[in-house]
Coordinates of C-alpha atoms and ligand atoms in Angstrom, one line a residue:
X1 CA -13.3 20.2 -4.5
X2 CA -13.6 19.4 -0.7
X3 CA -13.8 15.6 -0.1
X4 CA -15.2 13.7 2.5
X5 CA -13.0 10.5 2.5
X6 CA -14.8 7.4 5.0
X7 CA -12.2 5.1 5.8
X8 CA -9.6 8.0 5.3
X9 CA -7.5 6.5 7.7
X10 CA -7.5 2.9 6.1
X11 CA -5.1 2.1 3.6
X12 CA -6.6 3.1 0.3
X13 CA -8.2 6.1 1.9
X14 CA -5.2 7.4 3.0
X15 CA -3.7 7.3 -0.4
X16 CA -6.6 8.6 -2.1
X17 CA -6.6 11.9 0.5
X18 CA -2.9 12.1 -0.8
X19 CA -4.2 12.1 -4.2
X20 CA -6.7 14.9 -3.3
X21 CA -3.9 17.0 -2.0
X22 CA -1.3 16.8 -4.4
X23 CA -4.2 17.4 -7.1
X24 CA -5.2 20.8 -4.8
X25 CA -8.5 19.6 -3.3
X26 CA -9.1 19.3 0.1
X27 CA -9.6 16.5 1.8
X28 CA -11.2 15.4 5.1
X29 CA -10.7 12.3 6.9
X30 CA -13.3 10.2 8.6
X31 CA -12.9 6.8 10.1
X32 CA -13.4 5.1 13.0
X33 CA -10.2 3.2 13.7
X34 CA -11.4 -0.3 13.8
X35 CA -8.5 -1.1 11.3
X36 CA -6.4 1.6 11.3
X37 CA -4.5 3.9 13.8
X38 CA -4.7 7.8 14.3
X39 CA -1.0 7.9 13.8
X40 CA -1.9 6.9 10.1
X41 CA -3.5 10.6 9.8
X42 CA -1.0 12.4 10.9
X43 CA 1.9 10.8 8.5
X44 CA -0.8 12.5 5.4
X45 CA 0.7 16.1 7.0
X46 CA 4.3 15.7 5.6
X47 CA 2.7 15.3 2.2
X48 CA 1.9 18.0 -0.4
X49 CA 2.5 20.6 2.3
X50 CA -0.8 20.2 3.4
X51 CA -2.6 18.2 5.8
X52 CA -6.0 16.8 6.1
X53 CA -8.4 17.2 9.3
X54 CA -9.4 13.7 10.7
X55 CA -12.8 13.5 12.2
X56 CA -13.3 9.8 14.6
X57 CA -16.6 8.3 13.9
X58 CA -18.9 5.6 12.4
X59 CA -20.8 6.0 9.3
X60 CA -23.8 4.1 10.9
X61 CA -23.9 7.2 13.8
X62 CA -26.7 9.7 11.8
X63 CA -26.2 12.3 14.5
X64 CA -22.2 12.2 14.1
X65 CA -22.9 12.0 9.9
X66 CA -25.4 15.2 10.8
X67 CA -22.4 17.0 12.5
X68 CA -19.9 16.4 9.6
X69 CA -22.0 17.5 6.7
X70 CA -23.5 20.4 8.7
X71 CA -21.5 23.5 7.8
X72 CA -19.1 21.2 6.1
X73 CA -19.1 22.3 2.4
X74 CA -18.6 19.3 1.1
X75 CA -18.8 18.8 -2.6
X76 CA -18.2 15.1 -2.8
X77 CA -17.6 11.7 -1.0
X78 CA -15.4 8.9 -1.4
X79 CA -16.8 6.1 0.3
X80 CA -14.1 3.3 1.4
X81 CA -15.2 2.3 5.3
X82 CA -15.8 -1.2 5.2
X83 CA -14.3 -4.3 6.4
X84 CA -12.6 -6.2 3.7
X85 CA -11.7 -9.9 4.6
X86 CA -13.3 -12.8 2.6
X87 CA -12.9 -15.4 5.0
X88 CA -14.1 -13.3 7.7
X89 CA -17.2 -12.8 6.0
X90 CA -18.1 -16.4 5.6
X91 CA -18.0 -17.0 8.8
X92 CA -19.7 -13.8 9.9
X93 CA -22.3 -12.4 7.3
X94 CA -24.2 -10.3 9.2
X95 CA -21.1 -8.4 10.4
X96 CA -21.0 -7.5 6.8
X97 CA -24.2 -6.6 6.4
X98 CA -24.6 -4.8 9.5
X99 CA -21.3 -3.0 8.7
X100 CA -20.6 -2.3 5.6
X101 CA -24.4 -2.3 3.9
X102 CA -26.1 -0.4 7.1
X103 CA -23.2 2.2 6.9
X104 CA -23.6 2.8 3.1
X105 CA -27.5 3.4 3.5
X106 CA -26.9 5.5 6.5
X107 CA -24.4 7.6 4.8
X108 CA -26.5 8.0 1.5
X109 CA -29.3 8.9 3.6
X110 CA -27.6 11.8 5.5
X111 CA -25.7 12.6 2.2
X112 CA -29.0 13.2 0.5
X113 CA -30.5 14.7 3.6
X114 CA -27.4 17.8 3.3
X115 CA -27.9 17.6 -0.2
X116 CA -24.3 16.3 -1.1
X117 CA -25.1 14.0 -4.1
X118 CA -21.8 13.3 -5.8
X119 CA -20.2 9.7 -4.5
X120 CA -17.6 7.5 -5.7
X121 CA -18.0 4.4 -4.1
X122 CA -15.4 1.7 -3.5
X123 CA -16.7 -1.9 -5.0
X124 CA -14.4 -4.9 -5.9
X125 CA -13.4 -7.4 -8.7
X126 CA -15.1 -10.3 -6.5
X127 CA -18.3 -9.2 -8.0
X128 CA -17.1 -11.2 -11.1
X129 CA -17.9 -14.8 -11.5
X130 CA -14.1 -16.0 -12.4
X131 CA -12.9 -16.4 -15.9
X132 CA -9.7 -16.6 -17.3
X133 CA -10.4 -13.7 -19.6
X134 CA -9.9 -10.0 -19.2
X135 CA -12.8 -9.1 -16.9
X136 CA -15.4 -6.3 -18.5
X137 CA -17.6 -4.1 -16.8
X138 CA -20.6 -6.0 -19.0
X139 CA -19.8 -9.4 -17.7
X140 CA -22.2 -11.0 -15.4
X141 CA -22.1 -10.5 -11.5
X142 CA -21.7 -13.6 -9.5
X143 CA -19.7 -12.9 -6.2
X144 CA -18.7 -16.0 -4.4
X145 CA -18.4 -14.6 -1.0
X146 CA -20.6 -12.5 1.7
X147 CA -18.3 -9.8 1.6
X148 CA -18.7 -9.8 -2.7
X149 CA -22.1 -10.5 -2.4
X150 CA -23.0 -7.1 -0.2
X151 CA -20.5 -5.0 -2.4
X152 CA -23.0 -6.1 -5.3
X153 CA -26.5 -5.2 -3.1
X154 CA -24.4 -1.7 -2.3
X155 CA -23.8 -1.2 -6.2
X156 CA -27.7 -2.1 -6.7
X157 CA -29.0 0.4 -3.8
X158 CA -26.8 3.0 -6.2
X159 CA -28.7 2.0 -8.9
X160 CA -31.9 2.3 -7.3
X161 CA -31.2 5.8 -5.4
X162 CA -29.5 7.3 -9.0
X163 CA -32.8 5.8 -10.6
X164 CA -35.1 7.6 -8.0
X165 CA -33.2 11.1 -8.1
X166 CA -31.2 11.4 -11.1
X167 CA -29.4 14.3 -9.9
X168 CA -26.9 12.0 -8.1
X169 CA -23.3 11.8 -9.4
X170 CA -22.2 8.3 -8.7
X171 CA -19.0 6.4 -9.6
X172 CA -18.7 2.7 -8.6
X173 CA -14.9 1.6 -8.9
X174 CA -14.4 -1.8 -9.0
X175 CA -10.6 -2.5 -7.6
X176 CA -8.5 -5.2 -8.7
X177 CA -5.7 -6.0 -6.1
X178 CA -4.1 -2.6 -4.5
X179 CA -0.8 -2.8 -3.6
X180 CA 2.4 -0.7 -3.2
X181 CA 2.8 2.6 -1.1
X182 CA 3.2 6.3 -1.7
X183 CA 6.5 6.6 -3.2
X184 CA 7.4 8.9 -0.6
X185 CA 7.5 6.1 2.2
X186 CA 5.2 8.4 4.5
X187 CA 2.0 6.4 3.9
X188 CA 1.5 2.7 3.3
X189 CA 0.0 -0.4 4.5
X190 CA 0.6 -1.1 7.7
X191 CA 2.6 -4.4 8.7
X192 CA 1.0 -4.3 11.9
X193 CA -2.5 -4.5 11.0
X194 CA -3.9 -8.3 10.5
X195 CA -4.0 -8.8 6.8
X196 CA -4.6 -12.2 4.9
X197 CA -3.8 -10.3 1.3
X198 CA -0.6 -11.4 -0.3
X199 CA 2.1 -8.3 -0.2
X200 CA 1.4 -7.5 3.3
X201 CA 2.2 -10.9 4.0
X202 CA 5.1 -10.8 1.7
X203 CA 6.5 -7.9 3.9
X204 CA 6.0 -9.3 7.0
X205 CA 8.1 -12.1 5.9
X206 CA 10.6 -9.6 4.7
X207 CA 10.6 -7.5 8.0
X208 CA 10.5 -11.0 10.1
X209 CA 7.4 -10.4 11.7
X210 CA 6.5 -14.1 9.8
X211 CA 8.6 -17.0 9.7
X212 CA 7.5 -17.9 6.1
X213 CA 5.0 -17.1 3.2
X214 CA 2.3 -19.8 2.8
X215 CA 1.6 -19.9 -1.1
X216 CA -1.7 -21.4 -1.3
X217 CA -1.1 -23.7 -4.4
X218 CA 1.0 -24.4 -7.2
X219 CA -1.5 -26.8 -9.0
X220 CA -3.4 -23.8 -10.8
X221 CA -4.2 -23.6 -14.5
X222 CA -1.3 -20.7 -14.6
X223 CA 2.3 -20.7 -16.1
X224 CA 4.0 -21.6 -12.7
X225 CA 0.8 -23.0 -11.3
X226 CA 0.5 -20.3 -8.9
X227 CA -2.8 -18.1 -9.0
X228 CA -2.7 -14.9 -11.2
X229 CA -3.8 -11.4 -10.3
X230 CA -4.1 -8.0 -11.6
X231 CA -1.8 -5.9 -9.4
X232 CA -2.6 -2.4 -9.2
X233 CA -0.2 0.7 -7.5
X234 CA -2.1 2.1 -4.9
X235 CA -1.2 5.2 -6.3
X236 CA -2.5 4.7 -10.0
X237 CA -5.6 3.6 -8.0
X238 CA -6.0 6.4 -6.0
X239 CA -5.2 8.7 -9.1
X240 CA -8.1 6.7 -10.8
X241 CA -10.6 8.6 -7.9
X242 CA -9.3 12.1 -9.0
X243 CA -10.5 10.9 -12.4
X244 CA -13.6 9.8 -11.5
X245 CA -14.5 13.4 -9.9
X246 CA -13.9 14.8 -13.0
X247 CA -15.8 12.4 -14.8
X248 CA -18.9 13.4 -12.5
X249 CA -18.2 16.8 -13.0
X250 CA -20.2 17.9 -16.2
X251 CA -23.6 16.2 -15.7
X252 CA -24.9 13.6 -13.5
X253 CA -24.9 10.3 -13.9
X254 CA -24.2 6.4 -12.1
X255 CA -21.1 5.0 -14.0
X256 CA -19.2 1.8 -13.3
X257 CA -15.1 1.1 -13.9
X258 CA -13.0 -1.8 -13.5
X259 CA -9.8 -0.3 -12.1
X260 CA -6.9 -2.4 -13.0
X261 CA -3.7 -3.0 -15.7
X262 CA -4.8 -5.6 -17.6
X263 CA -1.6 -7.6 -16.8
X264 CA -1.3 -10.7 -14.8
X265 CA 1.4 -11.8 -12.0
X266 CA 2.1 -15.0 -10.0
X267 CA 2.3 -15.5 -6.7
X268 CA 6.2 -16.8 -7.1
X269 CA 6.8 -13.2 -9.8
X270 CA 5.7 -11.5 -6.8
X271 CA 7.8 -13.2 -4.1
X272 CA 10.9 -12.7 -6.8
X273 CA 9.8 -8.9 -7.4
X274 CA 9.6 -8.7 -3.6
X275 CA 13.0 -9.9 -3.3
X276 CA 15.0 -7.7 -5.5
X277 CA 13.5 -4.7 -4.3
X278 CA 14.5 -5.6 -1.0
X279 CA 17.5 -7.1 -0.5
X280 CA 15.6 -9.9 1.1
X281 CA 14.9 -13.2 0.6
X282 CA 11.6 -14.4 1.3
X283 CA 11.2 -18.0 2.3
X284 CA 7.8 -19.6 1.5
X285 CA 6.5 -23.3 1.2
X286 CA 3.3 -24.3 -0.8
X287 CA 0.2 -25.6 0.9
X288 CA -2.9 -26.1 -0.4
X289 CA -5.3 -24.3 -2.3
X290 CA -7.2 -21.4 -0.5
X291 CA -10.9 -22.0 -0.9
X292 CA -12.9 -19.8 -3.2
X293 CA -9.6 -18.4 -5.0
X294 CA -9.9 -17.9 -8.4
X295 CA -7.1 -19.2 -10.5
X296 CA -6.7 -16.0 -12.9
X297 CA -8.4 -12.8 -12.3
X298 CA -7.8 -9.6 -14.5
X299 CA -9.3 -6.5 -15.5
X300 CA -10.2 -5.1 -19.2
X301 CA -9.1 -1.5 -18.1
X302 CA -10.5 -0.1 -21.8
X303 CA -13.3 2.0 -20.3
X304 CA -11.7 3.4 -17.5
X305 CA -8.9 4.2 -20.2
X306 CA -11.5 5.6 -22.6
X307 CA -14.0 7.3 -20.4
X308 CA -11.8 8.5 -17.1
X309 CA -8.7 9.1 -19.2
X310 CA -6.9 6.7 -16.9
X311 CA -4.7 4.3 -17.0
X312 CA -2.0 2.6 -14.5
X313 CA 1.7 3.3 -15.3
X314 CA 3.5 1.7 -12.5
X315 CA 4.4 -2.0 -12.6
X316 CA 5.9 -4.2 -10.6
X317 CA 9.2 -3.4 -9.5
X318 CA 8.0 0.1 -8.7
X319 CA 5.0 -1.8 -6.5
X320 CA 8.0 -3.5 -4.7
X321 CA 10.3 -1.0 -4.2
X322 CA 7.8 1.6 -2.9
X323 CA 6.3 -1.1 -0.3
X324 CA 9.5 -1.6 0.9
X325 CA 10.4 2.0 1.1
X326 CA 7.6 2.1 3.5
X327 CA 7.9 -0.7 5.2
X328 CA 11.4 -0.5 6.2
X329 CA 10.8 2.8 7.7
X330 CA 7.5 1.7 9.4
X331 CA 8.4 -1.6 10.9
X332 CA 6.4 -1.5 13.9
X333 CA 3.4 0.3 11.9
X334 CA 2.4 4.0 12.2
X335 CA 2.2 5.3 16.0
X336 CA -1.0 4.6 18.0
Ligands
UD1_401 C1 -8.9 -10.8 -1.8 C2 -10.4 -11.3 -2.0 C3 -11.1 -10.1 -2.5 C4 -10.5 -8.4 -2.0 C5 -9.3 -8.4 -2.0 C6 -8.8 -7.0 -1.5 C7 -10.5 -13.6 -1.4 C8 -10.7 -14.9 -2.1 N1 -10.5 -12.1 -2.2 O1 -8.4 -11.1 -3.2 O2 -12.6 -10.3 -2.7 O3 -11.2 -7.5 -2.8 O4 -8.2 -9.3 -1.3 O5 -9.0 -7.2 0.0 O6 -10.2 -13.4 -0.6 N2 -1.9 -15.8 -1.8 C9 -0.7 -16.6 -0.9 N3 -0.8 -16.8 0.4 C10 -1.1 -16.0 1.1 C11 -2.0 -14.6 0.6 C12 -2.4 -14.8 -0.6 O7 -0.3 -17.5 -1.8 O8 -0.6 -15.6 2.5 C13 -2.3 -15.8 -2.9 C14 -4.0 -16.2 -3.3 O9 -3.9 -17.5 -3.0 C15 -4.1 -14.9 -4.4 C16 -2.9 -14.3 -4.8 O10 -2.1 -14.4 -3.5 O11 -4.0 -16.1 -5.4 C17 -3.4 -12.7 -4.2 O12 -4.4 -12.9 -3.2 P1 -4.9 -11.8 -1.9 O13 -3.9 -10.6 -1.9 O14 -5.5 -12.2 -0.6 O15 -6.1 -11.0 -2.9 P2 -7.2 -11.6 -3.7 O16 -7.3 -13.2 -3.4 O17 -7.2 -11.5 -4.9

C-alpha cells in the first residue's frame, strides 16, 4: 500500500513510516516541522534500504493537500500531525482547537474530495476517565484537558463521517505511553526538542543536558508512591498501525483499539531500568504531584489482541536499551 503519514517527521510518525517500509509498503511523510527537523526524515533512508519522500506543509492548507493527493495514488492516510502538550492545551486551548481539530477536518475534506477513505487516526489514552483498573474501549470517556477533549471530539467527527458515508475505513488507535526507539539507533525521539514526557527527560539527564529529574509525587496510591503507566515500545506501537491497516482491508468499518501492554511500571522503575541500560546515573528529586496526573493508567489490550492480532512484545529493558542507543549516538538530536 502507499500511505501518507502526516506528522511523519515526528517521533511516532517516523517509526510508523519505518514499520511501513519494513513491511513492504510505501510511505510519504508530510510535516510542517513545527516540532521536528528535516534531518529526521533523511535518517529513515538508512532503514530497510528504502526511502520515504518528505513533503513540508500543513494539513490545514487545503491547496497544499490537493497538490499532495492529486496523482499521489494513496491507499490510506495515517494521521499523526498534532500538538501534544497537555499543559500547553490548558493554557492555550484555542491553539489546540485551531491546530488539531481544524487540521483533522481539513484533512478529512481533502481525503473525501480525492476518494481516499482509509484512515488510521492517532488518539490517546487521555480520553478515558482515571481508573486504577485496566482501561477497556467500552469505558466512559472523560478527558481532563483540552488536549484530551480535542482528541475525543475528533473521534466523534470520525464517527459522523463514517455514519454519513459507511464506505470509510477508519481505525482509531488510543495510544498509551509511547517510549523507546528503533533498534537500529537511526531514528528516535529527538532529545533537543521540548518534551515534558518522562523518558525524554530521563534521557536528557543521562546525557547531561539536564541536571536532575523531577519526580512528580511519591504519595500516590501505588506500590512505591510514584505514578504507574503502561509504557509501550514505539516499534510495537508502529507495528500496530500495520495491523490496523490489515484489519481495515476486508471491509469498510470504524473501529477503536487501545494500544498498550496491559502492564504498569512506576517512575522509579523507569529510572532504574534506564540506569541499567545506559550505565549512567539519573539523579532525581521528589517534587509535588503534577496537576491532573492519574496515579495509574494501563490499557486492557484484549481487543487489539483479538481483532488486530497484535500484541506488544518488547519490555522495559529493551525499551531503555533502544532509547539509549539512539540518544548516545544523537546527543544533539537530528541535524537541522
Ligand atoms: C502525557 C499526557 C497524555 C499524553 C502523553 C503523551 C498528561 C497528564 N498526560 O501522559 O495525555 O497522551 O503524555 O504525550 O500530561 N513524570 C515525572 N517527571 C517528569 C515527567 C513525568 O515524574 O519530568 C511522571 C508523570 O507524573 C507520570 C509519568 O512520569 O506519572 C509519565 O509522564 P508522561 O511521560 O508525561 O506521560 P503521561 O502523563 O502518562
